[in-house]
Structures are given as structure tokens and as C-alpha cells.
Coordinates of C-alpha atoms and ligand atoms in Angstrom, one line a residue:
M1 CA 23.2 -20.9 -37.0
S2 CA 26.4 -20.6 -35.1
M3 CA 25.8 -23.0 -32.2
Q4 CA 23.5 -25.8 -31.3
P5 CA 20.5 -24.0 -29.7
E6 CA 19.9 -27.0 -27.5
I7 CA 23.3 -26.7 -25.8
L8 CA 22.7 -23.0 -25.1
T9 CA 19.2 -23.6 -23.7
P10 CA 19.6 -26.9 -21.8
L11 CA 16.5 -26.5 -19.6
A12 CA 14.0 -26.1 -22.4
T13 CA 11.9 -29.3 -22.7
E14 CA 9.1 -28.2 -25.1
T15 CA 8.7 -26.4 -28.3
I16 CA 7.1 -23.0 -28.2
A17 CA 4.1 -24.4 -30.1
E18 CA 3.7 -27.0 -27.3
I19 CA 3.9 -24.3 -24.7
E20 CA 1.5 -22.0 -26.4
A21 CA -1.0 -24.9 -26.6
R22 CA -0.9 -25.1 -22.8
Y23 CA -1.9 -21.4 -22.6
P24 CA -4.9 -21.1 -24.8
P25 CA -6.7 -17.8 -25.2
R26 CA -8.9 -17.1 -22.2
A27 CA -12.6 -17.6 -22.5
L28 CA -13.7 -14.2 -21.2
P29 CA -16.5 -11.8 -22.3
E30 CA -15.7 -9.3 -24.9
G31 CA -13.9 -6.3 -23.4
A32 CA -12.8 -8.1 -20.3
C33 CA -9.4 -6.8 -19.1
V34 CA -6.8 -9.2 -17.8
T35 CA -4.3 -7.4 -15.6
R36 CA -1.4 -8.4 -13.4
F37 CA 0.8 -7.0 -10.7
G38 CA 4.4 -8.1 -11.2
P39 CA 6.4 -7.2 -8.1
S40 CA 10.0 -8.2 -7.6
P41 CA 10.5 -9.5 -4.1
T42 CA 13.2 -7.0 -3.1
G43 CA 11.8 -5.7 0.1
S44 CA 8.5 -4.6 1.7
L45 CA 5.8 -3.5 -0.7
H46 CA 5.9 0.1 -1.8
I47 CA 2.7 2.1 -1.6
G48 CA 3.1 2.6 -5.4
G49 CA 2.7 -1.2 -5.7
L50 CA -0.5 -1.2 -3.7
Y51 CA -1.7 1.7 -5.9
T52 CA -0.9 -0.3 -9.1
S53 CA -2.5 -3.4 -7.7
M54 CA -5.7 -1.6 -6.8
I55 CA -6.0 0.0 -10.2
S56 CA -5.2 -3.2 -12.0
R57 CA -7.6 -5.3 -10.0
Q58 CA -10.4 -2.7 -10.2
L59 CA -10.0 -2.4 -14.0
A60 CA -10.1 -6.2 -14.3
H61 CA -13.1 -6.6 -12.1
Q62 CA -15.2 -3.8 -13.5
S63 CA -14.8 -5.3 -17.0
G64 CA -15.6 -8.9 -16.0
G65 CA -11.9 -9.9 -16.3
L66 CA -9.3 -11.0 -13.8
F67 CA -6.3 -9.9 -12.0
M68 CA -3.1 -11.9 -11.5
L69 CA -0.2 -11.7 -9.1
R70 CA 3.1 -12.7 -10.8
I71 CA 6.1 -12.8 -8.6
E72 CA 9.1 -11.5 -10.7
D73 CA 11.9 -13.2 -8.9
T74 CA 14.4 -13.8 -11.6
D75 CA 17.0 -11.7 -10.0
K76 CA 18.1 -13.9 -7.1
K77 CA 20.8 -11.5 -6.1
R78 CA 18.4 -8.7 -5.2
E79 CA 15.8 -11.0 -3.6
V80 CA 15.1 -10.3 0.1
E81 CA 14.1 -13.1 2.3
G82 CA 10.5 -12.9 3.4
A83 CA 9.6 -10.3 0.7
I84 CA 7.2 -12.6 -1.1
D85 CA 5.3 -13.1 2.2
L86 CA 5.1 -9.4 2.6
I87 CA 3.7 -8.9 -0.9
V88 CA 1.2 -11.7 -0.6
D89 CA 0.1 -10.7 2.9
S90 CA -0.1 -7.0 2.1
L91 CA -2.4 -7.6 -0.8
R92 CA -4.5 -9.9 1.3
H93 CA -4.6 -7.4 4.1
F94 CA -6.0 -4.7 1.8
G95 CA -8.5 -7.1 0.2
L96 CA -6.6 -7.0 -3.1
S97 CA -5.7 -10.7 -3.4
P98 CA -5.4 -11.8 -7.0
D99 CA -7.8 -14.1 -8.9
E100 CA -4.7 -16.0 -10.1
G101 CA -1.4 -16.4 -8.5
E102 CA -0.5 -16.9 -4.8
L103 CA -3.3 -16.2 -2.4
T104 CA -1.2 -17.3 0.5
V105 CA 2.5 -17.9 0.2
G106 CA 3.2 -21.0 -1.8
H107 CA -0.4 -21.7 -2.7
E108 CA -1.3 -20.7 -6.3
V109 CA -4.6 -20.7 -8.0
G110 CA -5.1 -20.4 -11.7
S111 CA -4.2 -22.5 -14.7
Y112 CA -1.9 -20.0 -16.5
G113 CA 1.0 -20.5 -14.0
P114 CA 3.3 -21.1 -12.5
Y115 CA 3.1 -17.5 -11.3
R116 CA 6.6 -17.3 -10.0
Q117 CA 9.0 -16.5 -12.7
S118 CA 11.7 -18.5 -11.1
A119 CA 9.6 -21.6 -11.8
R120 CA 9.3 -20.8 -15.5
T121 CA 13.0 -21.0 -16.6
P122 CA 12.3 -23.9 -19.0
I123 CA 9.6 -21.8 -20.7
Y124 CA 11.8 -18.8 -21.2
Q125 CA 14.6 -21.0 -22.5
A126 CA 12.3 -22.6 -25.0
F127 CA 11.4 -19.1 -26.4
V128 CA 15.1 -18.1 -26.5
R129 CA 15.9 -21.4 -28.3
N130 CA 13.3 -20.5 -30.9
L131 CA 15.0 -17.1 -31.4
L132 CA 18.4 -18.8 -31.6
E133 CA 17.1 -21.2 -34.2
R134 CA 15.9 -18.3 -36.3
G135 CA 19.2 -16.4 -36.0
L136 CA 17.6 -13.7 -33.8
A137 CA 19.7 -14.4 -30.8
Y138 CA 23.3 -15.4 -30.1
P139 CA 25.6 -16.3 -27.2
C140 CA 27.8 -13.5 -25.9
F141 CA 31.0 -14.4 -24.0
A142 CA 32.1 -10.8 -23.3
S143 CA 33.6 -10.3 -19.9
P144 CA 32.6 -7.4 -17.6
E145 CA 36.0 -5.9 -18.4
E146 CA 35.5 -6.1 -22.1
L147 CA 32.0 -4.5 -21.7
A148 CA 33.5 -1.7 -19.6
A149 CA 36.2 -1.1 -22.2
V150 CA 33.5 -0.7 -24.9
R151 CA 31.7 1.8 -22.7
D152 CA 34.8 3.8 -22.2
Q153 CA 35.5 4.0 -25.9
Q154 CA 31.9 5.0 -26.6
Q155 CA 32.1 7.7 -24.0
A156 CA 35.4 9.0 -25.3
A157 CA 34.0 9.1 -28.8
K158 CA 30.8 10.7 -27.5
I159 CA 28.5 8.1 -29.1
P160 CA 25.5 6.4 -27.6
P161 CA 26.6 3.7 -25.1
G162 CA 25.5 0.1 -25.2
Y163 CA 26.0 -3.2 -26.9
Y164 CA 24.8 -2.8 -30.5
G165 CA 26.0 -2.9 -34.1
K166 CA 29.7 -3.0 -34.5
W167 CA 30.1 -2.6 -30.7
A168 CA 28.4 -5.9 -30.2
L169 CA 31.5 -8.0 -29.8
W170 CA 29.9 -11.4 -30.3
R171 CA 27.1 -10.5 -32.7
D172 CA 28.8 -11.8 -35.8
R173 CA 31.6 -14.0 -34.5
P174 CA 32.6 -17.0 -36.6
E175 CA 31.2 -20.3 -35.4
A176 CA 34.6 -21.7 -34.5
E177 CA 35.3 -19.0 -32.0
V178 CA 31.9 -19.5 -30.3
E179 CA 32.6 -23.2 -30.1
Q180 CA 36.0 -22.6 -28.7
A181 CA 34.6 -20.3 -26.0
M182 CA 32.1 -22.9 -25.2
A183 CA 34.7 -25.6 -25.0
E184 CA 36.7 -23.4 -22.6
G185 CA 33.7 -23.3 -20.4
R186 CA 33.5 -19.5 -20.5
P187 CA 30.3 -18.0 -19.0
F188 CA 27.9 -16.6 -21.6
A189 CA 24.7 -14.7 -21.8
I190 CA 22.2 -15.0 -24.7
R191 CA 21.6 -11.7 -26.4
L192 CA 18.9 -10.5 -28.8
K193 CA 20.2 -9.9 -32.3
A194 CA 18.4 -6.6 -32.8
P195 CA 17.0 -6.8 -36.4
A196 CA 18.9 -4.6 -38.8
D197 CA 15.8 -4.0 -40.8
R198 CA 13.9 -2.3 -38.0
P199 CA 11.7 0.8 -38.5
A200 CA 13.3 4.1 -37.4
Q201 CA 10.5 4.7 -34.9
V202 CA 7.9 2.9 -32.9
T203 CA 4.7 4.3 -31.5
L204 CA 3.5 3.4 -28.0
P205 CA -0.3 3.9 -27.8
D206 CA -0.1 4.4 -24.0
V207 CA -3.6 4.2 -22.5
I208 CA -2.7 7.0 -20.0
R209 CA -0.3 9.1 -22.0
G210 CA -1.6 8.8 -25.5
D211 CA 0.7 8.1 -28.5
L212 CA 4.4 8.3 -27.7
N213 CA 7.1 7.9 -30.3
F214 CA 10.5 6.3 -29.6
P215 CA 13.4 5.4 -31.8
S216 CA 13.4 1.6 -32.4
N217 CA 15.5 -0.6 -30.3
E218 CA 19.0 -1.2 -31.6
Q219 CA 20.5 -2.8 -28.6
D220 CA 21.5 -6.4 -28.4
V221 CA 20.1 -6.8 -24.9
V222 CA 20.6 -9.8 -22.7
L223 CA 17.6 -12.2 -22.8
L224 CA 19.1 -15.0 -20.7
K225 CA 21.7 -14.3 -18.1
A226 CA 24.8 -16.4 -17.5
D227 CA 22.9 -18.5 -15.0
G228 CA 20.3 -19.3 -17.6
T229 CA 17.5 -17.2 -16.1
P230 CA 15.8 -14.5 -18.1
T231 CA 16.0 -10.7 -17.9
Y232 CA 12.8 -8.8 -17.1
H233 CA 12.4 -7.9 -20.8
L234 CA 12.1 -11.5 -22.1
A235 CA 10.1 -12.7 -19.1
H236 CA 7.6 -9.8 -19.4
V237 CA 7.0 -10.5 -23.1
V238 CA 6.7 -14.2 -22.8
D239 CA 4.6 -14.2 -19.6
D240 CA 2.2 -11.4 -20.6
R241 CA 1.6 -13.2 -23.9
L242 CA 1.1 -16.7 -22.4
M243 CA -1.0 -15.5 -19.5
G244 CA -3.3 -13.5 -21.8
T245 CA -2.6 -10.1 -20.2
T246 CA -4.7 -7.4 -22.0
H247 CA -3.4 -4.4 -20.1
V248 CA 0.1 -4.1 -18.8
I249 CA -0.2 -1.5 -16.0
R250 CA 3.3 -0.7 -14.7
G251 CA 5.5 2.1 -13.5
H252 CA 6.6 4.9 -15.9
E253 CA 10.2 3.8 -15.4
W254 CA 9.5 1.1 -18.0
L255 CA 8.5 3.6 -20.7
S256 CA 11.9 3.7 -22.3
S257 CA 12.0 -0.1 -22.5
Y258 CA 8.9 -0.2 -24.6
P259 CA 10.6 -0.2 -28.0
L260 CA 12.5 -3.3 -27.0
H261 CA 9.4 -5.0 -25.7
A262 CA 7.4 -4.1 -28.8
Q263 CA 10.3 -5.5 -30.9
L264 CA 10.2 -8.8 -28.9
F265 CA 6.5 -9.2 -29.3
G266 CA 6.9 -8.6 -33.0
L267 CA 9.7 -11.1 -33.4
F268 CA 7.4 -13.8 -32.0
G269 CA 4.6 -12.6 -34.3
W270 CA 2.5 -11.5 -31.4
E271 CA 0.2 -8.4 -31.0
P272 CA 1.4 -6.6 -27.9
P273 CA -1.1 -6.0 -25.1
L274 CA -2.1 -2.4 -24.2
F275 CA 0.2 -0.5 -22.0
A276 CA -0.5 2.0 -19.2
H277 CA 2.5 3.6 -17.6
I278 CA 1.6 4.9 -14.2
S279 CA 3.2 8.0 -12.8
P280 CA 4.9 7.6 -9.4
I281 CA 3.5 8.8 -6.2
E282 CA 5.5 11.8 -5.2
K283 CA 5.9 14.1 -2.3
M284 CA 7.1 17.7 -1.9
E285 CA 10.6 18.3 -0.5
G286 CA 11.0 22.0 0.0
S287 CA 9.7 23.4 -3.3
S288 CA 10.5 20.4 -5.5
R289 CA 8.8 17.1 -6.0
R290 CA 10.4 13.7 -5.6
K291 CA 9.3 10.1 -5.7
L292 CA 8.2 8.6 -2.3
S293 CA 11.2 6.6 -1.2
K294 CA 11.2 3.6 1.1
R295 CA 14.6 4.6 2.3
K296 CA 13.6 8.2 3.3
D297 CA 9.8 8.1 3.9
P298 CA 8.1 5.7 6.3
E299 CA 4.8 6.3 4.4
A300 CA 6.3 4.9 1.3
S301 CA 6.0 1.4 2.7
V302 CA 2.7 -0.4 2.9
S303 CA 3.7 -1.8 6.3
F304 CA 3.5 1.7 7.7
Y305 CA -0.3 1.8 7.1
V306 CA -0.7 -1.6 8.5
E307 CA 1.3 -0.8 11.6
Q308 CA -0.4 2.5 12.1
G309 CA -3.8 0.7 11.8
Y310 CA -5.4 2.7 9.0
P311 CA -8.6 1.0 8.0
Q312 CA -7.9 -0.8 4.7
E313 CA -10.8 1.0 3.0
A314 CA -9.5 4.4 4.0
V315 CA -6.1 3.7 2.4
L316 CA -7.7 2.3 -0.8
E317 CA -10.1 5.3 -1.1
Y318 CA -7.2 7.7 -0.6
L319 CA -5.3 5.9 -3.4
L320 CA -8.4 6.1 -5.6
T321 CA -8.5 9.9 -5.1
L322 CA -4.9 10.0 -6.4
A323 CA -5.8 7.8 -9.3
D324 CA -9.0 9.6 -10.4
G325 CA -9.9 13.2 -9.5
R326 CA -13.6 12.3 -9.9
F327 CA -13.7 9.7 -7.2
E328 CA -14.2 12.1 -4.2
D329 CA -17.4 13.6 -5.6
W330 CA -18.6 10.2 -6.7
R331 CA -18.0 8.8 -3.3
A332 CA -20.0 11.6 -1.6
E333 CA -23.0 10.4 -3.6
H334 CA -22.3 6.7 -3.0
P335 CA -22.4 5.9 0.7
E336 CA -22.2 2.1 0.0
G337 CA -18.5 2.4 -0.8
R338 CA -15.8 2.4 -3.4
E339 CA -16.5 -0.9 -5.2
G340 CA -18.9 0.5 -7.9
F341 CA -16.6 3.2 -9.0
A342 CA -15.3 2.6 -12.5
I343 CA -11.6 3.5 -13.0
D344 CA -10.8 5.2 -16.3
L345 CA -7.1 4.9 -17.1
A346 CA -7.3 7.6 -19.7
R347 CA -8.1 10.1 -16.9
M348 CA -5.1 9.3 -14.8
S349 CA -2.6 11.9 -14.2
R350 CA 0.4 11.9 -16.6
S351 CA 2.5 13.7 -14.0
G352 CA 3.1 12.2 -10.6
A353 CA 0.3 12.1 -8.0
L354 CA 1.2 14.1 -4.9
F355 CA 1.0 12.2 -1.6
D356 CA -0.8 14.2 1.1
S357 CA -0.9 12.6 4.5
V358 CA -3.4 15.2 5.8
K359 CA -5.8 14.2 3.1
L360 CA -5.3 10.5 3.9
D361 CA -6.0 11.2 7.6
S362 CA -9.1 13.2 6.8
I363 CA -10.5 10.4 4.6
S364 CA -9.7 7.9 7.3
R365 CA -11.4 10.0 10.0
E366 CA -14.5 10.2 7.9
R367 CA -14.5 6.5 7.3
I368 CA -13.9 5.7 11.0
A369 CA -16.6 8.1 12.0
A370 CA -19.1 6.2 9.8
M371 CA -18.3 2.8 11.3
T372 CA -20.4 1.3 14.1
A373 CA -18.9 0.6 17.4
A374 CA -19.0 -3.1 16.7
E375 CA -17.1 -2.6 13.4
V376 CA -14.6 -0.4 15.2
Y377 CA -14.2 -3.0 17.9
A378 CA -13.6 -5.8 15.4
A379 CA -11.1 -3.7 13.4
I380 CA -9.1 -2.6 16.5
L381 CA -9.1 -6.2 17.8
A382 CA -7.6 -7.4 14.5
W383 CA -5.0 -4.6 14.5
A384 CA -4.1 -5.0 18.1
E385 CA -3.7 -8.8 17.8
I386 CA -0.5 -8.2 15.9
H387 CA 0.5 -4.7 16.8
A388 CA -0.6 -4.3 20.5
P389 CA -1.1 -7.8 22.0
D390 CA -1.5 -6.5 25.6
F391 CA -4.3 -4.2 24.5
C392 CA -5.8 -6.9 22.4
A393 CA -6.0 -9.2 25.4
R394 CA -7.6 -6.4 27.5
I395 CA -10.4 -5.6 25.0
A396 CA -10.9 -9.3 24.2
A397 CA -11.5 -10.0 27.9
D398 CA -14.5 -7.6 28.0
P399 CA -15.9 -6.9 24.6
A400 CA -19.0 -5.2 25.9
Y401 CA -17.0 -2.7 27.9
A402 CA -14.6 -2.1 25.0
T403 CA -17.4 -1.7 22.5
A404 CA -19.1 0.8 24.8
I405 CA -15.9 2.8 25.0
F406 CA -15.6 2.9 21.2
N407 CA -19.2 3.9 21.0
I408 CA -18.7 7.2 22.8
E409 CA -19.8 10.1 20.6
R410 CA -20.4 7.6 17.7
G411 CA -23.4 7.7 15.5
N412 CA -24.9 11.0 16.8
E413 CA -24.7 14.5 15.6
R414 CA -21.5 15.1 17.4
A415 CA -19.9 12.1 15.7
R416 CA -16.2 11.9 16.5
K417 CA -13.7 12.7 13.8
D418 CA -10.6 12.5 16.0
L419 CA -9.5 9.0 15.1
A420 CA -7.5 8.5 11.9
H421 CA -5.9 5.2 12.7
W422 CA -5.9 2.6 15.5
S423 CA -2.4 3.0 16.8
T424 CA -3.4 5.9 19.0
V425 CA -6.4 4.0 20.6
P426 CA -4.6 2.1 23.4
G427 CA -3.2 5.4 24.7
D428 CA -6.4 7.3 24.1
V429 CA -8.6 5.0 26.2
S430 CA -6.2 3.7 28.8
F431 CA -8.0 5.5 31.6
F432 CA -11.0 3.4 31.2
F433 CA -9.0 0.4 32.6
D434 CA -8.6 0.5 36.4
D435 CA -5.1 -1.0 36.5
L436 CA -3.8 1.5 33.9
Y437 CA -5.6 4.3 35.7
A438 CA -4.0 3.3 39.0
A439 CA -0.6 3.0 37.4
D440 CA -1.1 6.6 36.2
E441 CA -2.1 7.9 39.6
A442 CA 0.8 10.3 40.0
N443 CA -0.2 12.1 36.8
V444 CA -3.8 12.2 37.8
R445 CA -2.9 13.8 41.1
E446 CA -0.7 16.3 39.4
A447 CA -3.4 17.2 36.9
L448 CA -5.9 17.6 39.6
A449 CA -3.6 19.8 41.6
A450 CA -3.4 22.1 38.6
V451 CA -7.1 22.6 38.4
T452 CA -8.2 26.1 39.4
P453 CA -10.2 26.8 41.4
A454 CA -9.2 23.6 43.3
P455 CA -12.2 21.5 44.0
S456 CA -12.9 20.7 47.6
A457 CA -13.0 17.1 48.9
E458 CA -16.6 17.7 49.9
L459 CA -17.6 18.7 46.3
L460 CA -16.1 15.6 44.9
R461 CA -17.8 13.4 47.5
A462 CA -21.1 15.0 46.9
I463 CA -20.8 14.3 43.2
A464 CA -19.7 10.8 44.0
D465 CA -22.7 10.2 46.2
E466 CA -25.5 12.0 44.5
V467 CA -24.9 12.0 40.7
D468 CA -26.2 9.0 38.8
P469 CA -24.7 9.1 35.2
N470 CA -27.3 6.6 34.0
V471 CA -29.9 9.3 33.5
E472 CA -30.6 11.5 30.5
R473 CA -28.1 14.2 29.8
D474 CA -30.3 17.1 30.9
T475 CA -31.2 15.4 34.2
W476 CA -27.5 14.7 34.8
L477 CA -26.5 18.3 34.0
E478 CA -29.2 19.6 36.4
A479 CA -28.0 17.4 39.2
L480 CA -24.4 18.5 38.7
R481 CA -25.4 22.2 38.5
A482 CA -27.4 21.9 41.6
I483 CA -24.4 20.5 43.5
G484 CA -22.2 23.2 42.0
G485 CA -24.6 25.8 43.2
R486 CA -24.3 24.5 46.8
F487 CA -20.5 24.8 46.6
G488 CA -20.5 28.3 45.1
Y489 CA -20.1 27.5 41.3
A490 CA -22.1 29.7 38.9
P491 CA -24.4 27.6 36.7
S492 CA -22.7 29.0 33.5
M493 CA -19.8 31.1 32.3
K494 CA -22.2 33.9 31.4
V495 CA -23.7 34.1 34.9
F496 CA -20.2 33.9 36.4
K497 CA -19.0 36.8 34.3
Q498 CA -21.8 39.1 35.4
D499 CA -20.5 38.9 38.9
P500 CA -17.2 37.0 39.3
Q501 CA -16.9 38.0 43.0
A502 CA -20.1 36.2 43.9
Y503 CA -18.7 32.7 42.9
I504 CA -15.7 30.6 43.4
G505 CA -15.9 29.5 39.8
H506 CA -18.3 28.4 37.0
F507 CA -19.8 25.2 35.9
G508 CA -17.0 24.5 33.4
N509 CA -14.5 24.6 36.3
L510 CA -16.5 22.0 38.0
T511 CA -16.8 19.6 35.0
E512 CA -13.1 20.1 34.4
A513 CA -12.3 18.9 37.9
V514 CA -14.5 15.8 37.4
R515 CA -13.0 15.1 34.0
V516 CA -9.5 15.3 35.4
V517 CA -10.3 13.0 38.3
L518 CA -11.9 10.4 36.0
T519 CA -9.5 10.5 33.1
G520 CA -6.3 12.2 34.2
R521 CA -6.8 14.6 31.3
R522 CA -8.1 18.1 30.7
Q523 CA -9.6 17.1 27.4
S524 CA -11.6 14.0 26.7
P525 CA -14.7 12.9 24.8
D526 CA -18.1 13.7 26.2
L527 CA -18.0 13.5 30.0
H528 CA -21.5 12.3 30.5
E529 CA -20.9 9.4 28.1
I530 CA -17.6 8.5 29.7
M531 CA -19.3 8.3 33.1
Q532 CA -22.1 6.2 31.7
V533 CA -19.5 3.8 30.2
M534 CA -17.5 3.7 33.4
G535 CA -20.5 3.0 35.4
R536 CA -21.6 4.6 38.7
N537 CA -19.4 2.4 40.9
R538 CA -16.2 3.1 39.1
V539 CA -17.0 6.8 38.9
K540 CA -17.8 7.0 42.6
A541 CA -14.6 5.1 43.5
R542 CA -12.4 7.5 41.6
L543 CA -14.1 10.6 42.9
D544 CA -13.9 9.3 46.5
A545 CA -10.3 8.4 46.1
A546 CA -9.5 11.8 44.7
A547 CA -11.4 13.4 47.7
G548 CA -9.1 11.5 49.9
W549 CA -6.0 13.0 48.2
I550 CA -7.3 16.5 48.9
A551 CA -8.4 16.0 52.5
Ligands
LIG1 N1 9.1 -6.6 -11.8 C1 8.9 -5.4 -12.4 C2 9.1 -4.3 -11.3 O1 9.3 -4.6 -10.2 C3 7.4 -5.3 -12.9 C4 7.2 -4.3 -14.0 C5 5.9 -4.7 -14.6 O2 4.8 -4.6 -14.0 O3 5.9 -5.2 -15.8 O4 9.1 -3.2 -11.6

């Protein structure tokens, strides 16, 4: 042993046996999966992170196990302020809060923590101290320049790059040199001493991909950085062991690190957990596929779906269709919702799932169409509270009116499928509110001026005076047709076409005029329902005012 392990790992306070005793095997039923999501807080949550969390959580829950959130914040240089909040809040927003870990920022539940890696440095150092004691790790004082020089030589000689074998400058240094470097206070990392007697190959029995063979790890990778914090490799192995993870579900970019991870599990005498490497969510760019990127694609960030106001369930169901091709058919048979669907990792795609926003919107439209007006009101209120505060105050002030608006064409055979997310709602329904309608008067006037044939002021007044919207649709239609007849409108398009000269227009022209007066738009949901929701007085006031513009 070339150097006192305690000096190299000063923060370790326990032996690994003592630590392991604090993390006993979990008392869970046979077959229960323990999964975790291990994000690094380097920015807003990527949709792939939500996808991984949903799969991990579902797998745990369907098997009677549990799901953890572990914040992998060992790289303080890359950490972004507020990112932990975004991760924790995003999971909570989508109903994917963990069973263990932070449920709200700074508040952990579970007895296998701490669940922030930055709070576990003494634990990692204890395990590294154990490797040092067994001659399986060593301090490395190589400077960045020396490492670069090694790389250059390897490149020139066309041999595999890295810190290994004879290229590992500090692997077999005499003790005196190590002590001198220490005495000089030179910064050092602790590296793994990759065992020379390793097998040529390791097999990863990946749950999604089947058996994959890799050459064994020969690199003396860094386990502890110069600041004494661990690398992902060490932290992953130690944490997933201590926390009792049964299934490591992580991005496919970690596939090539598996030989190292398997080696580390082996050096501690541990059976590795099962691994499932998930393919990334991709999108088409021209004729080629690429990973969804937070830099280029707004839809890569979970915050996009939150801001747009997609119902949480719609997003999760869409992600489930990406995870398992059987889900859509299953869902059609299970109106009660997604929860009972059992994920099967072995069925997940080995190539990337392709993101399709049209599909997401169509799932979302279906889900919204199936909601009651009260559910829609509650969901819009919650969305608007954060993303449209003025609109929120407006609908909170008159819940009955707002709910009636959201009930238009809901729950009947003409169920609306036009809504995919809430962010369009404030604009869609603005005309129901008198102050917004008044503010838009110039546009309403312009739209009315464009209606042909132009309605007369008398026609609008007659409708204002005589038509009560609070009657059955047929009675209402009859009343309107009768007035139309008095003013020269054919009762239908068909009748109009038989003798166009005999009429000034047809019934559709008349309803268009009314629609434009009431909404300022040529297209709207059902006119009869709109009038009922607005109420007779409001309808009359608008029609009378519009008659005034014409006269
Ligand atoms: N912190 C790692 C990452 O951000 C987690 C990988 C894992 O789940 O093990 O990719």
C-alpha cells in the first residue's frame, strides 16, 4: 500500500461494513422492483427524463416496489441554480413524485438516503478507502498537461486513448514519489487500478436489448476527483447497491460504461442490479433522425408542456405510447385510465422512439374531450394561476359562467375535439367577457362589415327582441327562421339555390351575421349554446349595439 488511505480519503468516518449495516436489504415482496431516477441538476428537465421517470415509477408500482429520486449533483461546475426545484416540481406536476427522495425541495422521505449525492461524500470516500486498502485504487497527480501529452502520443501511435496500463502515469509509482507529491500539496484524483486479471469480455444482460458483449474495462478511471467528490461511476455503483436498486433504468449513452460498472460491482463483491438502457426520444430532421435537444427543440423541455397547459395525463399517456406499442389498444379498452397498464421493459424499442407532436395533440384532444366541464374548469384554473394570472382572476370571479363556457359542446355527440392544451383558451373564449369584447369592438365592426349580404339593423333588432335562446334548439331555430323569412332569407341553402333571385340570402348568412356580432368571429362553437351561456340580456345588448352601428 503506497500511501495512508486515511489521508487520501479524509472525509470517510465509517468502515464500509458499518455503512452497509445502515442500508439493510429492503423488506419487499418477492419480485418487487426498486427503481430510481438519477438526474443531474444541469437545467430544466428533459422530456426524456420524464419518460424515464414514468417508466421507472410504473415498473416499481406495478410490482409492489418503490421508486426513488436521487439528485446526482456531484458535478458542481455543471450545476444550474434552481434546477433541483425544476426537477422536483416537474415530477410533482405530472404526478410522478417519488416514494423516496425529495417530494418538495429540501424535504426528503425514505430511510435509504441522503438522496442528494452531494450529501454522501463521506460514504463514497469510505468505499474508495476500502479499495485503496486493498490495492485496487491509487492517487494520481497527473496534471492536465501531462494527460494531454499522453493523449497526443497515443493518437500519434494510433492506439486506444486513455489512462491505462503503461500509460497510467501513477499506477505503479514508488511510494516515495507519491509521498513527495503529497508533501508538495499537488492536487490528486483517486483512480481505479483496473485489475490485470480481468476477463476479456463482459456480458450485459440488458432487459431491453438482450445480451450484449463488451471488452472488459482496462481504464484506470477516476473514482474521486481532486475536490474529493466522486465521479458518476463510483457514485452509481455505491448508491444503487446501498439503496437496493433492482433495476437501473437509464439512458443508452451509459451502455459503454457498463463494463466499468460491472467491474466495480465485482470488486466490492456485489451482484449488479439489472440494467435497462432506454433509447432516446428522437425527431425527424429532414430525412434523418436526431435526439430531441433542449437547445434546438422547445418540446424537448418538460417546461414546454407545463407552459402550454397540456393535461398531465395526456402527456403521460403519449409517453406510454412511445414506451409500449400495445398501450394504445389497451387504453381504448380501459376508459378508467392508464394506471392499470403494466409496462414490459422487454417490449421497449431498441432504436429511438420518434416524437410526434400531432399524435400528442390528438391524444390530448381526446382526453380533454372526455373531461367534464368542472374538471376542465379546475385544470384551466390551475394552469392559469401560473401562466395567465389575469385570465385566472377572471374565471375565478365567476366560476359558474366560466364552467358554462367550458361546457359548450361537451359531453354530447358533437363533443369538441378542438382543444389540445389550455394556453389557447384565454384567446378562444375572450368574447364571452364584456370588457374584452368591448376592447375588440373595432374588429367586431370590421368583421360585421365583411358579412354578405349585410344584415339590416332591423333584422338584428328583431332577433334581439324576439329570440329567446333559453328554449330548445328546434324552437330556437324555428324562431330564427321565421324572422329570417320576414327579412327575405331562404330557410335553407337548398331552398335558396332553387331560386336565388327570390331571396336576399339563406339561413346560413343570417346565423353568420349573428355569430359575428356576438363573437367577432366567423367561426365559433355552437351558436345556440353560446347564446344560452351569454344569456338573453347580453345577447340582446350586443345585437342592439350592432344595429346601432349599421343605422
Ligand atoms: N446522473 C446521470 C445522468 O444524468 C444518471 C444516469 C443514471 O440514471 O444512472 O444521466
